[in-house]
PDB file of C-alpha atoms in Angstrom:
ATOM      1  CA  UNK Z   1      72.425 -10.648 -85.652  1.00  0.00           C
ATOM      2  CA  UNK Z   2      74.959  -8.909 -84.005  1.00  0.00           C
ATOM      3  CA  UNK Z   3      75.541  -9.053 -79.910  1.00  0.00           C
ATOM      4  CA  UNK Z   4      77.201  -6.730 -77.966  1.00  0.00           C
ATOM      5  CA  UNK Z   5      80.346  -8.740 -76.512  1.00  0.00           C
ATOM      6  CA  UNK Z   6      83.098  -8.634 -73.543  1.00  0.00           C
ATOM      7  CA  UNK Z   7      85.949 -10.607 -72.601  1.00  0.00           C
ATOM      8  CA  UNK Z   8      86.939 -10.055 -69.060  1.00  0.00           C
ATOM      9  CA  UNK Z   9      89.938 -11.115 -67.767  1.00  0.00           C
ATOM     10  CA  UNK Z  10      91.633 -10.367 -63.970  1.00  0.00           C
ATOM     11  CA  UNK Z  11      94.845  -9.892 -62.459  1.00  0.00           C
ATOM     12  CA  UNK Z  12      97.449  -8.276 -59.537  1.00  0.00           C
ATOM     13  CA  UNK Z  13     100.689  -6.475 -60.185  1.00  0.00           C
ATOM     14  CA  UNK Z  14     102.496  -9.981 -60.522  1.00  0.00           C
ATOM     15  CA  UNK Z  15     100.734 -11.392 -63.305  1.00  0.00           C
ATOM     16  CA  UNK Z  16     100.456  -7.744 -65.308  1.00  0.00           C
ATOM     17  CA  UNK Z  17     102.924  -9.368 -67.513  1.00  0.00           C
ATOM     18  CA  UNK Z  18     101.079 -12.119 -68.535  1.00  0.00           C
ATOM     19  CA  UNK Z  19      97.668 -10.877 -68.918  1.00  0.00           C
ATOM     20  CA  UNK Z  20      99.405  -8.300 -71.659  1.00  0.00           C
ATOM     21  CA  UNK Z  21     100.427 -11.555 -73.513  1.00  0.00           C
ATOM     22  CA  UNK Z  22      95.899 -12.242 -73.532  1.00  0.00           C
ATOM     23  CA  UNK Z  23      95.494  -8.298 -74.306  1.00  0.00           C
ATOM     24  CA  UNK Z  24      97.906  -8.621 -77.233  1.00  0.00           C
ATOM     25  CA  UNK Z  25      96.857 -11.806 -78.430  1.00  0.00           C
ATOM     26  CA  UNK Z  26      92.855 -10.354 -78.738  1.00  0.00           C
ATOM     27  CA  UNK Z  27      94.014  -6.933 -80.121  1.00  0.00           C
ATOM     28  CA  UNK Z  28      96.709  -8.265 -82.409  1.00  0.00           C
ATOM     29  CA  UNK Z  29      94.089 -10.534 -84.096  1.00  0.00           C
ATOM     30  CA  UNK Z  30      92.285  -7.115 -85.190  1.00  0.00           C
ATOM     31  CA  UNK Z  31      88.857 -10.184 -86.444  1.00  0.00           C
ATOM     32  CA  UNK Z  32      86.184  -7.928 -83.955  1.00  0.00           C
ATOM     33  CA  UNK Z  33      85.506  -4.981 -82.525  1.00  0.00           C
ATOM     34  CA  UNK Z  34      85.381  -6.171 -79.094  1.00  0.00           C
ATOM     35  CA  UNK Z  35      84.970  -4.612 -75.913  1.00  0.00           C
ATOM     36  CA  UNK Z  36      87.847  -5.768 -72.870  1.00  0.00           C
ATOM     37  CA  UNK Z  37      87.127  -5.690 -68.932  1.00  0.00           C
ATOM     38  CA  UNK Z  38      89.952  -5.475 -67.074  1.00  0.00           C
ATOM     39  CA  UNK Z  39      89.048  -6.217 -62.863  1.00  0.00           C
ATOM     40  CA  UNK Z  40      92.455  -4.581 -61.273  1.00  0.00           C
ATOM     41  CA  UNK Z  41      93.200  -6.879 -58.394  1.00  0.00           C
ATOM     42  CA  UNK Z  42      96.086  -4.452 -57.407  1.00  0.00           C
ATOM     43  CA  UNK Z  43      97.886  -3.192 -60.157  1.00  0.00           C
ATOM     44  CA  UNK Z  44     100.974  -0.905 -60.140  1.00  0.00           C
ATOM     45  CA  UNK Z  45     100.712   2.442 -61.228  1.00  0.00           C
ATOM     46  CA  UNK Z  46     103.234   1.404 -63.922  1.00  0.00           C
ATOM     47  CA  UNK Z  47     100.850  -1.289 -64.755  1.00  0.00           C
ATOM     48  CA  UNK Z  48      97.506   0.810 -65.174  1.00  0.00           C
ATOM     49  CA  UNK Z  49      99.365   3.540 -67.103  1.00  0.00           C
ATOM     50  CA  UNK Z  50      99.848   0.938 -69.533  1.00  0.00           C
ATOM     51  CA  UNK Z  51      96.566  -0.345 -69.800  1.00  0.00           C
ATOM     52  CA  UNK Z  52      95.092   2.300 -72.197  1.00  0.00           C
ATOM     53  CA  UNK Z  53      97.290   0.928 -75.090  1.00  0.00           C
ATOM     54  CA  UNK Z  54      94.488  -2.149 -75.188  1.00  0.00           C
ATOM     55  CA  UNK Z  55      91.394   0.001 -74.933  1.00  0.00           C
ATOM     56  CA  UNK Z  56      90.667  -1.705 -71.672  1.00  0.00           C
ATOM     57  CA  UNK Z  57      87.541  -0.942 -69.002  1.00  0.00           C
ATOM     58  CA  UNK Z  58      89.171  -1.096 -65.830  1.00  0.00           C
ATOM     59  CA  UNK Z  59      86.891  -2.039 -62.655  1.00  0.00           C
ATOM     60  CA  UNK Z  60      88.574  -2.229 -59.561  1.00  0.00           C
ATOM     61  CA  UNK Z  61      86.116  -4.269 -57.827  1.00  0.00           C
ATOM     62  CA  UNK Z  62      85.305  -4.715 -53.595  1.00  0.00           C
ATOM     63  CA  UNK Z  63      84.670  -8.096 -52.336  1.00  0.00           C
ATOM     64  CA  UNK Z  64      81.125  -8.823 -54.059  1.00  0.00           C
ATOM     65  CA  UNK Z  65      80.408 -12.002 -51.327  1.00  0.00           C
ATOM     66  CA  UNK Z  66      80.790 -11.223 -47.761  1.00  0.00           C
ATOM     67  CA  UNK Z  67      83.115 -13.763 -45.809  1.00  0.00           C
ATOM     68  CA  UNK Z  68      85.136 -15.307 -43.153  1.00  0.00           C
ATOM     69  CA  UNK Z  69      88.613 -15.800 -44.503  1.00  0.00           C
ATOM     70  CA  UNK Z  70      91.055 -17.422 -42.554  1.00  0.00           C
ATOM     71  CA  UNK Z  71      91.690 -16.278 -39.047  1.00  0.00           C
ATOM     72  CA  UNK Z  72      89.157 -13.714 -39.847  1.00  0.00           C
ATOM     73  CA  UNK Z  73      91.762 -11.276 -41.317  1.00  0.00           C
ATOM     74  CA  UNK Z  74      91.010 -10.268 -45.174  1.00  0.00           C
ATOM     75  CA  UNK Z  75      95.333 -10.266 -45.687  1.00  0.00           C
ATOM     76  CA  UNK Z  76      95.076 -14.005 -45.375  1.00  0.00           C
ATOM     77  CA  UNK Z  77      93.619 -14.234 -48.555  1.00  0.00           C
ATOM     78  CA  UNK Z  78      94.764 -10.910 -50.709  1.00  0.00           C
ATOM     79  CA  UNK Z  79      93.091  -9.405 -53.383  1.00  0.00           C
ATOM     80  CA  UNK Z  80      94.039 -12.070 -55.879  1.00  0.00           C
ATOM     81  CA  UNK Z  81      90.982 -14.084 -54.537  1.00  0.00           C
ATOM     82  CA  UNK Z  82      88.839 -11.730 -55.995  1.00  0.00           C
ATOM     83  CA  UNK Z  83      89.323 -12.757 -58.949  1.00  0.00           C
ATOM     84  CA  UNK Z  84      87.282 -15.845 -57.564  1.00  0.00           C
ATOM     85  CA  UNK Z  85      84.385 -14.484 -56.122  1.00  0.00           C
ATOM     86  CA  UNK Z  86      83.837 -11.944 -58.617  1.00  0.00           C
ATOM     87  CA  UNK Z  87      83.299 -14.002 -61.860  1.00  0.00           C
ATOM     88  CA  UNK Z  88      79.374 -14.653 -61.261  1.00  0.00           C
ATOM     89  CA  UNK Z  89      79.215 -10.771 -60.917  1.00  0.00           C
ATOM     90  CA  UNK Z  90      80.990  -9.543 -64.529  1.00  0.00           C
ATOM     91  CA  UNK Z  91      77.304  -8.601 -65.408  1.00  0.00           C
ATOM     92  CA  UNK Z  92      77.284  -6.127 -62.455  1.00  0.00           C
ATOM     93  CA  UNK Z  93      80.961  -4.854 -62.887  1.00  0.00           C
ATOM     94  CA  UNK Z  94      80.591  -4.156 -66.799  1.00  0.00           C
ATOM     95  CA  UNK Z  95      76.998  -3.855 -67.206  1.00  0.00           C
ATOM     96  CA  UNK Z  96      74.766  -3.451 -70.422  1.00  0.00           C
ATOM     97  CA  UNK Z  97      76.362  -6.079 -72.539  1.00  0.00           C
ATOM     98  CA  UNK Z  98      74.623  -9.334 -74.235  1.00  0.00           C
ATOM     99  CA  UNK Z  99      76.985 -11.755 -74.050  1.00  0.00           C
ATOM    100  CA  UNK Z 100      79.985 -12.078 -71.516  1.00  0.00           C
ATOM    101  CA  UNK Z 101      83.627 -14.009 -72.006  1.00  0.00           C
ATOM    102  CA  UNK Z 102      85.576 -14.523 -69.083  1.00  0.00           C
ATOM    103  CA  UNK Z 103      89.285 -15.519 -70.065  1.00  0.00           C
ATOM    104  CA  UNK Z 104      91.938 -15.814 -66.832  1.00  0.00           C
ATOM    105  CA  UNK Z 105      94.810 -13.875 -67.327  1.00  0.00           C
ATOM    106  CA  UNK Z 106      97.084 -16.785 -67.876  1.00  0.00           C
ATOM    107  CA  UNK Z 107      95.685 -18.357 -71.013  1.00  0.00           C
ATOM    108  CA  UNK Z 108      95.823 -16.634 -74.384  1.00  0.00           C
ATOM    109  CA  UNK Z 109      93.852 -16.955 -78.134  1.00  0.00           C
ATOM    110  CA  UNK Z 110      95.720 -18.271 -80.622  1.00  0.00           C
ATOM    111  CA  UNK Z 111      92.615 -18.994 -83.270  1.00  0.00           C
ATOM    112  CA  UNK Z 112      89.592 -16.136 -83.492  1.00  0.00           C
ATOM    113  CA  UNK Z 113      87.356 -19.107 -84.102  1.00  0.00           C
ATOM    114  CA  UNK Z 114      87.453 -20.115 -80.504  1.00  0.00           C
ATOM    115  CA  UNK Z 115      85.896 -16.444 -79.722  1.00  0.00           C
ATOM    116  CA  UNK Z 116      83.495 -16.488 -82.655  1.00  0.00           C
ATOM    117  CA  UNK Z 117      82.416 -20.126 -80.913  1.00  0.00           C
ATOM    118  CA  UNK Z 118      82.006 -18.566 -77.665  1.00  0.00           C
ATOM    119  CA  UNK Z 119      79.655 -15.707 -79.037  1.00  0.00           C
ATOM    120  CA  UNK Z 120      77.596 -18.029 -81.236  1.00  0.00           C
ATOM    121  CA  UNK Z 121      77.207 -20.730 -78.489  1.00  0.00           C
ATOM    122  CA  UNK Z 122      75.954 -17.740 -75.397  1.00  0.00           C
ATOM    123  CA  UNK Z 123      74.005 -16.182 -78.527  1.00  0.00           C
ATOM    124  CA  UNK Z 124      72.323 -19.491 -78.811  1.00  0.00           C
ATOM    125  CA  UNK Z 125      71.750 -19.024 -74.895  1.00  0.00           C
ATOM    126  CA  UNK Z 126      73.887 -21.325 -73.851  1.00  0.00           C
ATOM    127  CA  UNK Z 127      76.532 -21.332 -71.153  1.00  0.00           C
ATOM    128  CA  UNK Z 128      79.842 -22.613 -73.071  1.00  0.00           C
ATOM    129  CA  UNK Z 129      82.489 -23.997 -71.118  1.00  0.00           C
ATOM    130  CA  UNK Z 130      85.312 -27.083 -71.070  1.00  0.00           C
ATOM    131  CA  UNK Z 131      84.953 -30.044 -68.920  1.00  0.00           C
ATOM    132  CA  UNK Z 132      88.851 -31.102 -67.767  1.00  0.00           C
ATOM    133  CA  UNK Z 133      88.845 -33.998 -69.900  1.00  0.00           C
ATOM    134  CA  UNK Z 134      90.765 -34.904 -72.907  1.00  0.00           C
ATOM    135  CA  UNK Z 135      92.559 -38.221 -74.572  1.00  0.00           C
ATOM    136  CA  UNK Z 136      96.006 -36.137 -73.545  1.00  0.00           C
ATOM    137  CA  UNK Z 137      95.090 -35.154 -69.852  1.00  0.00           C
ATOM    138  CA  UNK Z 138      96.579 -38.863 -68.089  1.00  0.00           C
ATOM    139  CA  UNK Z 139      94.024 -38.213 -65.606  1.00  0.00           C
ATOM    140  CA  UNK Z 140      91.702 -38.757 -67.969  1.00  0.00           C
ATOM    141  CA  UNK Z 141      92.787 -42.999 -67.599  1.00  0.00           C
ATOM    142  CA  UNK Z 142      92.864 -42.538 -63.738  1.00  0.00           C
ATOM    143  CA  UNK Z 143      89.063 -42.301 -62.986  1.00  0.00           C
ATOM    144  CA  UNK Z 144      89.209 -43.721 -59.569  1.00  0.00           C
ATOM    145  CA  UNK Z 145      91.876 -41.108 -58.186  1.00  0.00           C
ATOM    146  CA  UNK Z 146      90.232 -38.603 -60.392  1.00  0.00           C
ATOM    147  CA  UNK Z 147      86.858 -39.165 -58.874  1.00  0.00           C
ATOM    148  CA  UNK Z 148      87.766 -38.915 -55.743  1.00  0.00           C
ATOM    149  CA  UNK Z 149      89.502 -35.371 -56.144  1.00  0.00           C
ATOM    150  CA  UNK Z 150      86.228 -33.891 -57.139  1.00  0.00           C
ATOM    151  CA  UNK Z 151      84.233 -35.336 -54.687  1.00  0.00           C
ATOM    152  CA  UNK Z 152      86.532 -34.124 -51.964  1.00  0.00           C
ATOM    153  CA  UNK Z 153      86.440 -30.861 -53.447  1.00  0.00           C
ATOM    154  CA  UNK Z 154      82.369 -30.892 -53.594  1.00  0.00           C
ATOM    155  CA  UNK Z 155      82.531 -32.209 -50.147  1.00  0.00           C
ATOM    156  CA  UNK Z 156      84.310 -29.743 -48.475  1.00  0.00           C
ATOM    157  CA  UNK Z 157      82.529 -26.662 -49.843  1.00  0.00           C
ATOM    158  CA  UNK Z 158      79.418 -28.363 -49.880  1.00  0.00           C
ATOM    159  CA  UNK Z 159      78.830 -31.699 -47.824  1.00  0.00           C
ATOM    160  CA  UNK Z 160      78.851 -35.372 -48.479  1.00  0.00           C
ATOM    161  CA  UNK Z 161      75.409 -35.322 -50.030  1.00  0.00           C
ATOM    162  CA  UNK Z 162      75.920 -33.034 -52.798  1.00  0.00           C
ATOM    163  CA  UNK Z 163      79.650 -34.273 -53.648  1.00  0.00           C
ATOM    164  CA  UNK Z 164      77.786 -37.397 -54.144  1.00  0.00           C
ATOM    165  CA  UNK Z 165      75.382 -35.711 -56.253  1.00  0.00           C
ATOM    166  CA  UNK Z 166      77.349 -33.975 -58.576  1.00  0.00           C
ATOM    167  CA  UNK Z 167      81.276 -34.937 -57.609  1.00  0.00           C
ATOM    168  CA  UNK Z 168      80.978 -37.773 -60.362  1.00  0.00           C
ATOM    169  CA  UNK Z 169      81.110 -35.361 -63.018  1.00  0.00           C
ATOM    170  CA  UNK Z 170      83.823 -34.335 -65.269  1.00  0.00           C
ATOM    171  CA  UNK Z 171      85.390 -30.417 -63.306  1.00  0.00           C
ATOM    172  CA  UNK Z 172      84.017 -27.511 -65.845  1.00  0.00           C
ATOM    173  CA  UNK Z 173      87.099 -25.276 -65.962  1.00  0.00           C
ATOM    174  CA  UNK Z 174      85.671 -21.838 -65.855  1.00  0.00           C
ATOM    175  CA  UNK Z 175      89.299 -20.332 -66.701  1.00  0.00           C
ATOM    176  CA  UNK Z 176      87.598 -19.759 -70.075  1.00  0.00           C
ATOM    177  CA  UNK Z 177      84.112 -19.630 -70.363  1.00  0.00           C
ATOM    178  CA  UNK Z 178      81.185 -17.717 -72.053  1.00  0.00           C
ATOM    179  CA  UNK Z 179      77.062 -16.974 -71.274  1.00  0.00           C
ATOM    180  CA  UNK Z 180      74.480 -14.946 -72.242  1.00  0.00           C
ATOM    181  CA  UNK Z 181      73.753 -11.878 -69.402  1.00  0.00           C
ATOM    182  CA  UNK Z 182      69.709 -13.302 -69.370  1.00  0.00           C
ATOM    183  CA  UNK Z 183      71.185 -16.606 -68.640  1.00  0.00           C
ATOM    184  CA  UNK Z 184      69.776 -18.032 -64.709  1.00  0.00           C
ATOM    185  CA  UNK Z 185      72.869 -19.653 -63.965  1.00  0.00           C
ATOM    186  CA  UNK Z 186      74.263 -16.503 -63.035  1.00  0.00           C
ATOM    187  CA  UNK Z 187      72.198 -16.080 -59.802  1.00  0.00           C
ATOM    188  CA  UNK Z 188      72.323 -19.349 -59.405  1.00  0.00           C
ATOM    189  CA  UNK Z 189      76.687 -19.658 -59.411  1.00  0.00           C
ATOM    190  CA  UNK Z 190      76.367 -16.386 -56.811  1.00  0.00           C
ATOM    191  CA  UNK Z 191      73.970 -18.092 -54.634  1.00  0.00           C
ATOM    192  CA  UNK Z 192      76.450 -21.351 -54.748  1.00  0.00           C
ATOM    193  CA  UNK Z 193      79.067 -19.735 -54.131  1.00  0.00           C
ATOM    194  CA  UNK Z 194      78.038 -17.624 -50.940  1.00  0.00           C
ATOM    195  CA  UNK Z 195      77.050 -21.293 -49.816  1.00  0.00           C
ATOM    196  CA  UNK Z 196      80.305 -22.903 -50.345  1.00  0.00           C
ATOM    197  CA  UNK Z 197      82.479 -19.563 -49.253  1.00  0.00           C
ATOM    198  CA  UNK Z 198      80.386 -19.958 -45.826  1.00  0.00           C
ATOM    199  CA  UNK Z 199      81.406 -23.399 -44.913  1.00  0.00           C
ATOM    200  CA  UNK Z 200      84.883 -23.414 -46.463  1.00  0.00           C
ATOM    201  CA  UNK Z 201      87.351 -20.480 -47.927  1.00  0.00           C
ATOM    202  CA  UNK Z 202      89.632 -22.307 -50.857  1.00  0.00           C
ATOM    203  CA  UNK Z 203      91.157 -21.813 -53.993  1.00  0.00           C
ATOM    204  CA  UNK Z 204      88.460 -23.869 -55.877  1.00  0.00           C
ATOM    205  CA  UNK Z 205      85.455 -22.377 -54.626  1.00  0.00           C
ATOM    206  CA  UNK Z 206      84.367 -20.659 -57.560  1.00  0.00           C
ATOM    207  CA  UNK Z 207      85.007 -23.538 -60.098  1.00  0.00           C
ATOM    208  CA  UNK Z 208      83.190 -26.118 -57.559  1.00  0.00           C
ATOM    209  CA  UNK Z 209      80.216 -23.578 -56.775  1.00  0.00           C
ATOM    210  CA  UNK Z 210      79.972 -22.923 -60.643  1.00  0.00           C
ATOM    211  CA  UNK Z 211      80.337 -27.044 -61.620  1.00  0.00           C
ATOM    212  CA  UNK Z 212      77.159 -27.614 -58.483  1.00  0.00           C
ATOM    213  CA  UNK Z 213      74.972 -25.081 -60.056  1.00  0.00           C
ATOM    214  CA  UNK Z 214      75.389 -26.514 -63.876  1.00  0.00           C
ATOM    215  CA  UNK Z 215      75.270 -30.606 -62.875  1.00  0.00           C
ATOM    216  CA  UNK Z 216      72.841 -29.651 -60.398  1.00  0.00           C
ATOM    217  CA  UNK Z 217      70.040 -28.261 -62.343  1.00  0.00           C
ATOM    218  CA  UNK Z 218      69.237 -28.834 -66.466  1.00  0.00           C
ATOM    219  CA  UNK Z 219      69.951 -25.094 -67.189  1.00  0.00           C
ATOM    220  CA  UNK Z 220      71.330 -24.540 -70.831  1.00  0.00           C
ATOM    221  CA  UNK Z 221      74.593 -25.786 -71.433  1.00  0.00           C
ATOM    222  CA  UNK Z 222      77.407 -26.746 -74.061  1.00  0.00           C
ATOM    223  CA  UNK Z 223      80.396 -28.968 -73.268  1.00  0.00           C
ATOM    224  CA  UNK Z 224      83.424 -27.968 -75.289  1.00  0.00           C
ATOM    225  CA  UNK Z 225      85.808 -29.409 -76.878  1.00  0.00           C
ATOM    226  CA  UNK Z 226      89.578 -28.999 -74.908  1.00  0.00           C
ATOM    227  CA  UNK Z 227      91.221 -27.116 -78.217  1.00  0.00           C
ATOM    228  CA  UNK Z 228      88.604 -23.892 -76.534  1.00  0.00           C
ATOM    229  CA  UNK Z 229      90.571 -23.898 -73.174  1.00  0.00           C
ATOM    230  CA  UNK Z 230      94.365 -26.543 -73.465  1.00  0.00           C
ATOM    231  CA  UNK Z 231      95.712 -26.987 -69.868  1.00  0.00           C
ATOM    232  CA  UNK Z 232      98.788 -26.824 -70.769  1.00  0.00           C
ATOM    233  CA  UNK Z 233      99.535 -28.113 -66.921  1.00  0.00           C
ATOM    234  CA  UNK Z 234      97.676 -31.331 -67.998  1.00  0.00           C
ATOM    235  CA  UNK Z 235      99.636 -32.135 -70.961  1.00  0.00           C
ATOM    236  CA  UNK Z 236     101.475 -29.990 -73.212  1.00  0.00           C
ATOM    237  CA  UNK Z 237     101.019 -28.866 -76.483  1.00  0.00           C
ATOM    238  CA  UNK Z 238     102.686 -29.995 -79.310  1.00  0.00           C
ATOM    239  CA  UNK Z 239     104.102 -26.985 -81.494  1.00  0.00           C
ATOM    240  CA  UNK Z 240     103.708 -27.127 -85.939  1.00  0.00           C
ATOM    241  CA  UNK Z 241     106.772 -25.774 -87.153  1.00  0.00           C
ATOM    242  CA  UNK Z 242     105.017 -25.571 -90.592  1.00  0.00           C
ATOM    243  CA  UNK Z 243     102.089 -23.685 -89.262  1.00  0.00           C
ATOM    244  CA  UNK Z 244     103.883 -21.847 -86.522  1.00  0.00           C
ATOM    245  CA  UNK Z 245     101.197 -22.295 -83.973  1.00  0.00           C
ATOM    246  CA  UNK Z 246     100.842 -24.939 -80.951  1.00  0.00           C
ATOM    247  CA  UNK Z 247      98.674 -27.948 -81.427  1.00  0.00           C
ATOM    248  CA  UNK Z 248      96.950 -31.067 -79.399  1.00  0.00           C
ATOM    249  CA  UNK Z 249     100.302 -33.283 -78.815  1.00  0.00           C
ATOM    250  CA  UNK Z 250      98.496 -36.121 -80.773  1.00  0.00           C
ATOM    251  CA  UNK Z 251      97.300 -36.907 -84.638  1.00  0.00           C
ATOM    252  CA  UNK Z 252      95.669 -35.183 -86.268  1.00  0.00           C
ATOM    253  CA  UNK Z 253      97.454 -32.418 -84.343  1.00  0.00           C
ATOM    254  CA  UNK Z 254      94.564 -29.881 -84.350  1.00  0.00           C
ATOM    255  CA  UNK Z 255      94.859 -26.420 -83.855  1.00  0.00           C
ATOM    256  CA  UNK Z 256      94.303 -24.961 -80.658  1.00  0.00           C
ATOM    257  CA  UNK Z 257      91.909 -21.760 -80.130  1.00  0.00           C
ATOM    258  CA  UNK Z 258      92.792 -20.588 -76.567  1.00  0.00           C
ATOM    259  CA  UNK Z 259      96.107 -22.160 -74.709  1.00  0.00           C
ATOM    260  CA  UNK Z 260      96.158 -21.426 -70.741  1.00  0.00           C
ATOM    261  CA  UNK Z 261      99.030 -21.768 -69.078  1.00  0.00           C
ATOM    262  CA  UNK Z 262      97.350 -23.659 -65.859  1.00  0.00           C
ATOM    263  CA  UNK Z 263      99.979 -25.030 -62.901  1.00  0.00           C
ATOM    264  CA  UNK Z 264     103.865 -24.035 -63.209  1.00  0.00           C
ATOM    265  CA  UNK Z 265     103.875 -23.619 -67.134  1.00  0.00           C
ATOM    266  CA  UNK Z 266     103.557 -20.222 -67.186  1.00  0.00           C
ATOM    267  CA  UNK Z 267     106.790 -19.621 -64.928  1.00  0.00           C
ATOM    268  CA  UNK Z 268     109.266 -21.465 -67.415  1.00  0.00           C
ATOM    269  CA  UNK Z 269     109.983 -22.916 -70.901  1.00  0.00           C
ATOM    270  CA  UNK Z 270     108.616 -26.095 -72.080  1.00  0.00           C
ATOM    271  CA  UNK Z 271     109.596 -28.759 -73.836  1.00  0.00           C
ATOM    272  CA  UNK Z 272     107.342 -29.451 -76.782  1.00  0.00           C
ATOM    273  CA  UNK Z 273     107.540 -32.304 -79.179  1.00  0.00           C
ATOM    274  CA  UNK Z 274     107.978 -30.735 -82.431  1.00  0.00           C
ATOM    275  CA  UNK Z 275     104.871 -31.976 -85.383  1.00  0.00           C
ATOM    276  CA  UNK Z 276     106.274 -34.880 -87.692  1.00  0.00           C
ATOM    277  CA  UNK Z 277     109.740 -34.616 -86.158  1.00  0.00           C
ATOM    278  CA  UNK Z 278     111.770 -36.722 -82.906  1.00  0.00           C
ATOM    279  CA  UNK Z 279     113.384 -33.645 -81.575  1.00  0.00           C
ATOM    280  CA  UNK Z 280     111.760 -31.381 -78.840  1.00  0.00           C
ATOM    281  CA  UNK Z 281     111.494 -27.627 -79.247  1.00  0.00           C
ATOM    282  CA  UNK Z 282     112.319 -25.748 -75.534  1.00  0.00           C
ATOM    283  CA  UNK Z 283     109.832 -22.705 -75.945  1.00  0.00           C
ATOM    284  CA  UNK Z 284     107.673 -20.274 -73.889  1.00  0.00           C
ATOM    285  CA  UNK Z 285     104.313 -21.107 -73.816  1.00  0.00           C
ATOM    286  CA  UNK Z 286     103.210 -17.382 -73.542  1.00  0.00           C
ATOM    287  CA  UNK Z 287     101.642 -15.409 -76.729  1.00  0.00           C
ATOM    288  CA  UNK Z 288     104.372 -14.134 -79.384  1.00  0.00           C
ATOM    289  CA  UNK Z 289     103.357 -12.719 -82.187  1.00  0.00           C
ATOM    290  CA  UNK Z 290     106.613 -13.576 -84.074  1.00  0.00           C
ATOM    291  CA  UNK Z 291     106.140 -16.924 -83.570  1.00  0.00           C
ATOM    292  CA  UNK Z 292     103.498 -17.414 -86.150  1.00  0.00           C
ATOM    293  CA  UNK Z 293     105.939 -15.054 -88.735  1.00  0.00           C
ATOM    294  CA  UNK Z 294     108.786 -17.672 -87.630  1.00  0.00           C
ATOM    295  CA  UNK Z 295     107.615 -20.864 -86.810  1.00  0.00           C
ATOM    296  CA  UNK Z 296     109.848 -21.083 -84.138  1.00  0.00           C
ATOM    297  CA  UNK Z 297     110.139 -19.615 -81.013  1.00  0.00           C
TER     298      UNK Z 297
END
């Protein structure tokens, strides 16, 4: 049974660029029919005269959650924030569609299966989303410092008693993520996050708000795998000359679905280790479709 399906992504004039590397990566594949929202953050008139080449909705959206920023004074934050506190609200900015993807602007799909995943797993009424861990990430063998980063986090938006409640928990990166529109945990996330945006305005607000409402209550759920959403700021990918795609850096090497260029590797080339050789590979880690025709990059 078919469902009717958006990705929406987010982004400001500066990172225009890069979100037409996800646009091009979900067009270019040509696999579905699917529908795009685009929330313009502030765009350039340059920029939105170019979104029509992708078949994009645009929303501009207002500030869905009323708060205090900063000093009181909205500039303090900028619009980029929105792209925060609008993510439990996709349902109310693109309305009338089963099941809702939300991809940030800095990662890209490299595999259709990852989206096909995503569908199946909200059509199943699940929310589908990637915990932060992986055999790569070297946090992953620093629990104790690791730990305590998400229980600060919890703490500060919500208290001591909930960061001791849920801050144990592997952090659910909602950079990529997908869920049903009939799913509860959509309420819930908005209700979390007016909560945490009243006691403390920071960067992870949504992703903390989001993690308290899923560890917090036995709503559906699926954990997935890290080849769904590769932060490439916790350890890079390793690129298949053979296949001309990027991979998990150790054996079996397995292809990744959706790479996001988390942290600083989105502002520079990389250094890759290059599949069944010694040398490294300097590369971009931002969607090219010659680099599958290639292998190189």
């Amino acid at each position: 049974m078919s469902v009717k399906t958006i990705i929406c992504t987010a982004a400001e004039s500066r990172f225009f660029p890069i979100s037409r590397c996800l646009l091009h990566s979900i067009r270019d594949q040509q696999q579905a029919d699917i529908d795009i929202g685009y929330l313009d953050l502030g765009l350039s008139a340059s920029n939105r005269e170019a979104l029509p080449e992708f078949g994009v909705h645009v929303v501009t959206p207002g500030w869905d959650i009323d708060f205090t920023p900063p000093d009181g004074d909205p500039s303090k934050v900028g619009d980029g924030f929105k792209a925060m506190v609008s993510r439990p609200f996709l349902r109310d900015h693109f309305p009338g569609y089963d099941v809702y993807i939300w991809i940030d602007a800095d990662a890209w799909v490299q595999h259709w299966w990852a989206i096909n995943w995503l569908i199946e797993g909200a059509r199943r009424g699940d929310l589908n989303i990637v915990p932060e861990m992986d055999r790569a990430y070297d946090h992953s063998f620093d629990i104790k410092s690791y730990v305590r980063w998400t229980h600060d986090q919890q703490a500060q938006f919500f208290g001591s008693e909930v960061a001791k409640k849920v801050g144990y928990n592997p952090v659910l990166n909602c950079g990529v993520f997908s869920m049903p529109a009939a799913h509860p945990l959509w309420d819930l996330w908005a209700e979390r996050l007016r909560e945490a945006l009243r006691r403390h305005v920071g960067f992870y607000a949504d992703q903390m708000s989001l993690n308290y409402a899923v560890y917090a209550s036995d709503h559906p759920r699926c954990f997935l795998p890290s080849q769904f959403n590769w932060l490439a700021s916790m350890a890079l990918p390793a690129f298949d000359s053979a296949a001309g795609e990027f991979v998990e850096p150790g054996i079996p090497h397995r292809s990744l679905g959706i790479l996001h260029l988390s942290g600083k590797t989105k502002s520079k080339p990389q250094r890759v280790d290059i599949v069944g050789g010694s040398e490294k590979l300097t590369t971009w880690l931002l969607y090219d479709p010659q680099r599958k025709k290639s292998g190189v990059s």
